[in-house]
């Protein structure tokens, strides 16, 4: 029986938030002393959650939680710019939706591809790339528009963020699809991540037939 209760869903999203919080903390700890923390681990973890359960809501919440995590950790790590939620949170509210939309469109475009592993991998890689681009553009745009009060710090943050792009992108582009497909296999979600949804529909059909 598939556990689709509200308590289970809340617990699942709580685990998502906790995992992303730890990922952001890891990045900040690793790059302690830098003007801006790298985001290699948090992007890998966040983008994995974005596609893992093949859900619009998961796509939205994954990057929203990333923004919230950056906001929370900005205080103990004295990251002044990220203490402004318009910079740390608001841009990330759109990233997950953009990435998941591209994933969905890629699945439609590759609809005739018979090899599901190739189809999923290609869709996740392209969607991850677009999501990373969206995150960079939206974050730097918010930093430019609302970070004027920080003077030269804003320019420094932008420069370091751009310098971090290559390793962050490479890790996510090569890692997200592998992690997503691996975890889907481990959780028995199916290659497309929809096994739980299919099982839920079957349960509803069975219950309806029993009542009849």
mmCIF file of C-alpha atoms in Angstrom:
data_model
loop_
_atom_site.group_PDB
_atom_site.id
_atom_site.type_symbol
_atom_site.label_atom_id
_atom_site.label_comp_id
_atom_site.label_asym_id
_atom_site.label_seq_id
_atom_site.Cartn_x
_atom_site.Cartn_y
_atom_site.Cartn_z
ATOM 1 C CA UNK A 1 0.000 0.000 0.000
ATOM 2 C CA UNK A 2 1.315 3.432 -0.917
ATOM 3 C CA UNK A 3 1.473 5.839 1.991
ATOM 4 C CA UNK A 4 0.001 9.044 0.613
ATOM 5 C CA UNK A 5 -1.240 10.447 3.923
ATOM 6 C CA UNK A 6 -0.759 14.090 4.782
ATOM 7 C CA UNK A 7 1.583 13.133 7.617
ATOM 8 C CA UNK A 8 3.756 11.144 5.217
ATOM 9 C CA UNK A 9 3.922 14.032 2.750
ATOM 10 C CA UNK A 10 4.825 16.497 5.505
ATOM 11 C CA UNK A 11 7.535 14.131 6.738
ATOM 12 C CA UNK A 12 8.899 13.738 3.200
ATOM 13 C CA UNK A 13 9.148 17.481 2.690
ATOM 14 C CA UNK A 14 10.672 17.896 6.146
ATOM 15 C CA UNK A 15 13.393 15.433 5.122
ATOM 16 C CA UNK A 16 13.901 17.412 1.904
ATOM 17 C CA UNK A 17 14.323 20.663 3.826
ATOM 18 C CA UNK A 18 16.643 19.090 6.394
ATOM 19 C CA UNK A 19 18.822 17.534 3.681
ATOM 20 C CA UNK A 20 19.117 20.804 1.772
ATOM 21 C CA UNK A 21 19.900 22.663 5.011
ATOM 22 C CA UNK A 22 22.772 20.244 5.647
ATOM 23 C CA UNK A 23 23.970 20.558 2.035
ATOM 24 C CA UNK A 24 24.090 24.357 2.270
ATOM 25 C CA UNK A 25 25.887 24.111 5.614
ATOM 26 C CA UNK A 26 28.460 21.782 4.069
ATOM 27 C CA UNK A 27 29.162 24.254 1.274
ATOM 28 C CA UNK A 28 29.484 27.161 3.687
ATOM 29 C CA UNK A 29 31.777 25.179 5.969
ATOM 30 C CA UNK A 30 33.982 24.004 3.111
ATOM 31 C CA UNK A 31 34.347 27.542 1.757
ATOM 32 C CA UNK A 32 34.561 29.230 5.167
ATOM 33 C CA UNK A 33 36.471 32.495 4.873
ATOM 34 C CA UNK A 34 35.492 33.051 1.234
ATOM 35 C CA UNK A 35 33.426 36.175 0.406
ATOM 36 C CA UNK A 36 30.676 33.876 -0.892
ATOM 37 C CA UNK A 37 30.093 30.190 -0.258
ATOM 38 C CA UNK A 38 30.279 27.755 -3.136
ATOM 39 C CA UNK A 39 27.077 25.921 -3.929
ATOM 40 C CA UNK A 40 28.362 22.635 -5.339
ATOM 41 C CA UNK A 41 26.745 20.309 -2.788
ATOM 42 C CA UNK A 42 23.535 22.296 -2.362
ATOM 43 C CA UNK A 43 22.917 22.488 -6.117
ATOM 44 C CA UNK A 44 23.542 18.762 -6.550
ATOM 45 C CA UNK A 45 21.157 17.902 -3.709
ATOM 46 C CA UNK A 46 18.546 20.520 -4.627
ATOM 47 C CA UNK A 47 18.369 19.609 -8.315
ATOM 48 C CA UNK A 48 18.153 15.938 -7.375
ATOM 49 C CA UNK A 49 15.068 16.631 -5.250
ATOM 50 C CA UNK A 50 13.670 18.757 -8.076
ATOM 51 C CA UNK A 51 13.265 15.720 -10.361
ATOM 52 C CA UNK A 52 13.287 12.757 -7.981
ATOM 53 C CA UNK A 53 9.544 12.245 -7.499
ATOM 54 C CA UNK A 54 8.506 13.715 -10.869
ATOM 55 C CA UNK A 55 6.295 16.330 -9.236
ATOM 56 C CA UNK A 56 5.680 20.028 -9.894
ATOM 57 C CA UNK A 57 5.395 20.675 -6.177
ATOM 58 C CA UNK A 58 8.691 18.945 -5.445
ATOM 59 C CA UNK A 59 10.339 21.003 -8.172
ATOM 60 C CA UNK A 60 9.075 24.220 -6.638
ATOM 61 C CA UNK A 61 9.811 23.293 -3.020
ATOM 62 C CA UNK A 62 13.326 22.016 -3.698
ATOM 63 C CA UNK A 63 14.697 25.368 -4.839
ATOM 64 C CA UNK A 64 12.447 27.304 -2.457
ATOM 65 C CA UNK A 65 14.032 25.303 0.383
ATOM 66 C CA UNK A 66 17.474 26.066 -1.057
ATOM 67 C CA UNK A 67 16.709 29.772 -0.877
ATOM 68 C CA UNK A 68 15.325 29.426 2.643
ATOM 69 C CA UNK A 69 18.420 27.487 3.707
ATOM 70 C CA UNK A 70 20.712 30.173 2.304
ATOM 71 C CA UNK A 71 18.699 32.779 4.213
ATOM 72 C CA UNK A 72 18.861 30.826 7.484
ATOM 73 C CA UNK A 73 22.601 30.145 7.321
ATOM 74 C CA UNK A 74 23.396 33.712 6.243
ATOM 75 C CA UNK A 75 23.093 34.896 9.849
ATOM 76 C CA UNK A 76 25.570 32.596 11.644
ATOM 77 C CA UNK A 77 27.964 32.897 8.678
ATOM 78 C CA UNK A 78 27.502 36.682 8.395
ATOM 79 C CA UNK A 79 26.575 36.652 4.701
ATOM 80 C CA UNK A 80 25.004 40.103 4.633
ATOM 81 C CA UNK A 81 23.587 39.964 1.115
ATOM 82 C CA UNK A 82 21.756 36.663 1.698
ATOM 83 C CA UNK A 83 20.131 38.094 4.819
ATOM 84 C CA UNK A 84 17.863 39.936 2.406
ATOM 85 C CA UNK A 85 15.154 37.387 1.462
ATOM 86 C CA UNK A 86 14.563 39.201 -1.833
ATOM 87 C CA UNK A 87 18.074 38.113 -2.806
ATOM 88 C CA UNK A 88 18.339 34.711 -1.147
ATOM 89 C CA UNK A 89 14.777 33.352 -1.383
ATOM 90 C CA UNK A 90 12.657 35.098 -4.022
ATOM 91 C CA UNK A 91 14.803 34.229 -7.102
ATOM 92 C CA UNK A 92 14.832 30.551 -6.080
ATOM 93 C CA UNK A 93 11.018 30.421 -6.052
ATOM 94 C CA UNK A 94 11.124 30.355 -9.862
ATOM 95 C CA UNK A 95 14.152 28.137 -10.491
ATOM 96 C CA UNK A 96 12.530 24.802 -9.615
ATOM 97 C CA UNK A 97 9.444 25.510 -11.717
ATOM 98 C CA UNK A 98 11.611 26.510 -14.688
ATOM 99 C CA UNK A 99 13.788 23.394 -14.355
ATOM 100 C CA UNK A 100 10.845 21.035 -13.927
ATOM 101 C CA UNK A 101 9.013 22.600 -16.897
ATOM 102 C CA UNK A 102 12.053 21.980 -19.111
ATOM 103 C CA UNK A 103 12.238 18.393 -17.798
ATOM 104 C CA UNK A 104 8.575 17.849 -18.686
ATOM 105 C CA UNK A 105 9.028 19.397 -22.145
ATOM 106 C CA UNK A 106 12.094 17.253 -22.818
ATOM 107 C CA UNK A 107 10.133 14.121 -21.960
ATOM 108 C CA UNK A 108 7.508 15.195 -24.501
ATOM 109 C CA UNK A 109 10.135 15.929 -27.151
ATOM 110 C CA UNK A 110 11.830 12.578 -26.542
ATOM 111 C CA UNK A 111 8.521 10.768 -26.307
ATOM 112 C CA UNK A 112 9.373 8.293 -29.083
ATOM 113 C CA UNK A 113 12.711 7.287 -27.567
ATOM 114 C CA UNK A 114 12.321 3.679 -26.435
ATOM 115 C CA UNK A 115 15.313 3.547 -24.106
ATOM 116 C CA UNK A 116 13.861 5.015 -20.905
ATOM 117 C CA UNK A 117 17.259 5.410 -19.245
ATOM 118 C CA UNK A 118 18.530 7.532 -22.141
ATOM 119 C CA UNK A 119 15.275 9.484 -22.234
ATOM 120 C CA UNK A 120 15.340 10.262 -18.507
ATOM 121 C CA UNK A 121 19.064 11.027 -18.426
ATOM 122 C CA UNK A 122 18.897 13.429 -21.367
ATOM 123 C CA UNK A 123 15.816 15.179 -19.957
ATOM 124 C CA UNK A 124 17.348 15.569 -16.492
ATOM 125 C CA UNK A 125 20.700 16.838 -17.823
ATOM 126 C CA UNK A 126 19.095 19.470 -20.066
ATOM 127 C CA UNK A 127 16.641 20.540 -17.340
ATOM 128 C CA UNK A 128 19.453 20.725 -14.787
ATOM 129 C CA UNK A 129 21.507 22.936 -17.092
ATOM 130 C CA UNK A 130 18.589 25.309 -17.666
ATOM 131 C CA UNK A 131 17.837 25.330 -13.941
ATOM 132 C CA UNK A 132 21.444 26.209 -13.114
ATOM 133 C CA UNK A 133 21.428 29.019 -15.684
ATOM 134 C CA UNK A 134 18.137 30.331 -14.291
ATOM 135 C CA UNK A 135 19.481 30.214 -10.730
ATOM 136 C CA UNK A 136 22.629 32.131 -11.709
ATOM 137 C CA UNK A 137 20.801 34.791 -13.739
ATOM 138 C CA UNK A 138 18.015 35.335 -11.207
ATOM 139 C CA UNK A 139 20.359 35.412 -8.210
ATOM 140 C CA UNK A 140 22.847 37.814 -9.800
ATOM 141 C CA UNK A 141 19.986 39.984 -11.064
ATOM 142 C CA UNK A 142 18.506 40.205 -7.567
ATOM 143 C CA UNK A 143 21.954 40.931 -6.175
ATOM 144 C CA UNK A 144 22.431 43.750 -8.687
ATOM 145 C CA UNK A 145 19.001 45.257 -8.109
ATOM 146 C CA UNK A 146 18.764 44.973 -4.358
ATOM 147 C CA UNK A 147 22.393 44.744 -3.260
ATOM 148 C CA UNK A 148 23.349 48.354 -3.956
ATOM 149 C CA UNK A 149 23.523 49.133 -0.255
ATOM 150 C CA UNK A 150 26.505 46.803 0.063
ATOM 151 C CA UNK A 151 28.676 48.840 -2.319
ATOM 152 C CA UNK A 152 31.813 47.080 -3.519
ATOM 153 C CA UNK A 153 30.740 43.896 -1.702
ATOM 154 C CA UNK A 154 28.074 43.332 -4.339
ATOM 155 C CA UNK A 155 30.622 43.433 -7.169
ATOM 156 C CA UNK A 156 32.892 41.064 -5.235
ATOM 157 C CA UNK A 157 30.040 38.629 -4.609
ATOM 158 C CA UNK A 158 29.109 38.666 -8.277
ATOM 159 C CA UNK A 159 32.707 38.015 -9.330
ATOM 160 C CA UNK A 160 33.184 35.090 -6.961
ATOM 161 C CA UNK A 161 29.785 33.633 -7.891
ATOM 162 C CA UNK A 162 30.757 33.652 -11.571
ATOM 163 C CA UNK A 163 34.117 32.046 -10.725
ATOM 164 C CA UNK A 164 32.291 29.225 -8.937
ATOM 165 C CA UNK A 165 30.025 28.451 -11.882
ATOM 166 C CA UNK A 166 32.240 25.933 -13.703
ATOM 167 C CA UNK A 167 32.769 23.406 -10.865
ATOM 168 C CA UNK A 168 29.186 23.795 -9.663
ATOM 169 C CA UNK A 169 27.776 23.213 -13.143
ATOM 170 C CA UNK A 170 30.023 20.253 -13.920
ATOM 171 C CA UNK A 171 29.194 18.421 -10.682
ATOM 172 C CA UNK A 172 25.454 18.903 -11.150
ATOM 173 C CA UNK A 173 25.408 18.120 -14.870
ATOM 174 C CA UNK A 174 27.261 14.840 -14.361
ATOM 175 C CA UNK A 175 25.857 13.976 -10.946
ATOM 176 C CA UNK A 176 22.156 14.856 -10.779
ATOM 177 C CA UNK A 177 20.876 12.367 -13.369
ATOM 178 C CA UNK A 178 22.962 9.536 -11.873
ATOM 179 C CA UNK A 179 21.763 10.280 -8.338
ATOM 180 C CA UNK A 180 18.120 10.694 -9.394
ATOM 181 C CA UNK A 181 18.015 7.401 -11.303
ATOM 182 C CA UNK A 182 19.920 5.616 -8.536
ATOM 183 C CA UNK A 183 17.628 6.836 -5.764
ATOM 184 C CA UNK A 184 14.536 6.129 -7.878
ATOM 185 C CA UNK A 185 15.774 2.568 -8.250
ATOM 186 C CA UNK A 186 16.492 2.260 -4.535
ATOM 187 C CA UNK A 187 13.056 3.618 -3.571
ATOM 188 C CA UNK A 188 11.377 1.523 -6.288
ATOM 189 C CA UNK A 189 9.943 4.630 -7.926
ATOM 190 C CA UNK A 190 10.574 3.348 -11.448
ATOM 191 C CA UNK A 191 12.766 4.947 -14.086
ATOM 192 C CA UNK A 192 10.241 7.749 -14.546
ATOM 193 C CA UNK A 193 9.670 8.250 -10.808
ATOM 194 C CA UNK A 194 5.954 7.509 -11.130
ATOM 195 C CA UNK A 195 5.583 4.077 -9.491
ATOM 196 C CA UNK A 196 4.047 5.537 -6.335
ATOM 197 C CA UNK A 197 1.548 7.504 -8.428
ATOM 198 C CA UNK A 198 0.626 4.417 -10.422
ATOM 199 C CA UNK A 199 0.208 2.365 -7.250
ATOM 200 C CA UNK A 200 -1.977 5.088 -5.762
ATOM 201 C CA UNK A 201 -4.251 5.065 -8.817
ATOM 202 C CA UNK A 202 -4.493 1.271 -8.639
ATOM 203 C CA UNK A 203 -5.509 1.496 -4.977
ATOM 204 C CA UNK A 204 -8.220 4.020 -5.813
ATOM 205 C CA UNK A 205 -9.531 1.772 -8.602
ATOM 206 C CA UNK A 206 -9.521 -1.281 -6.316
ATOM 207 C CA UNK A 207 -11.376 0.566 -3.553
ATOM 208 C CA UNK A 208 -13.919 1.853 -6.063
ATOM 209 C CA UNK A 209 -14.503 -1.669 -7.412
ATOM 210 C CA UNK A 210 -14.906 -3.030 -3.864
ATOM 211 C CA UNK A 211 -17.597 -0.468 -3.122
ATOM 212 C CA UNK A 212 -19.418 -1.408 -6.315
#
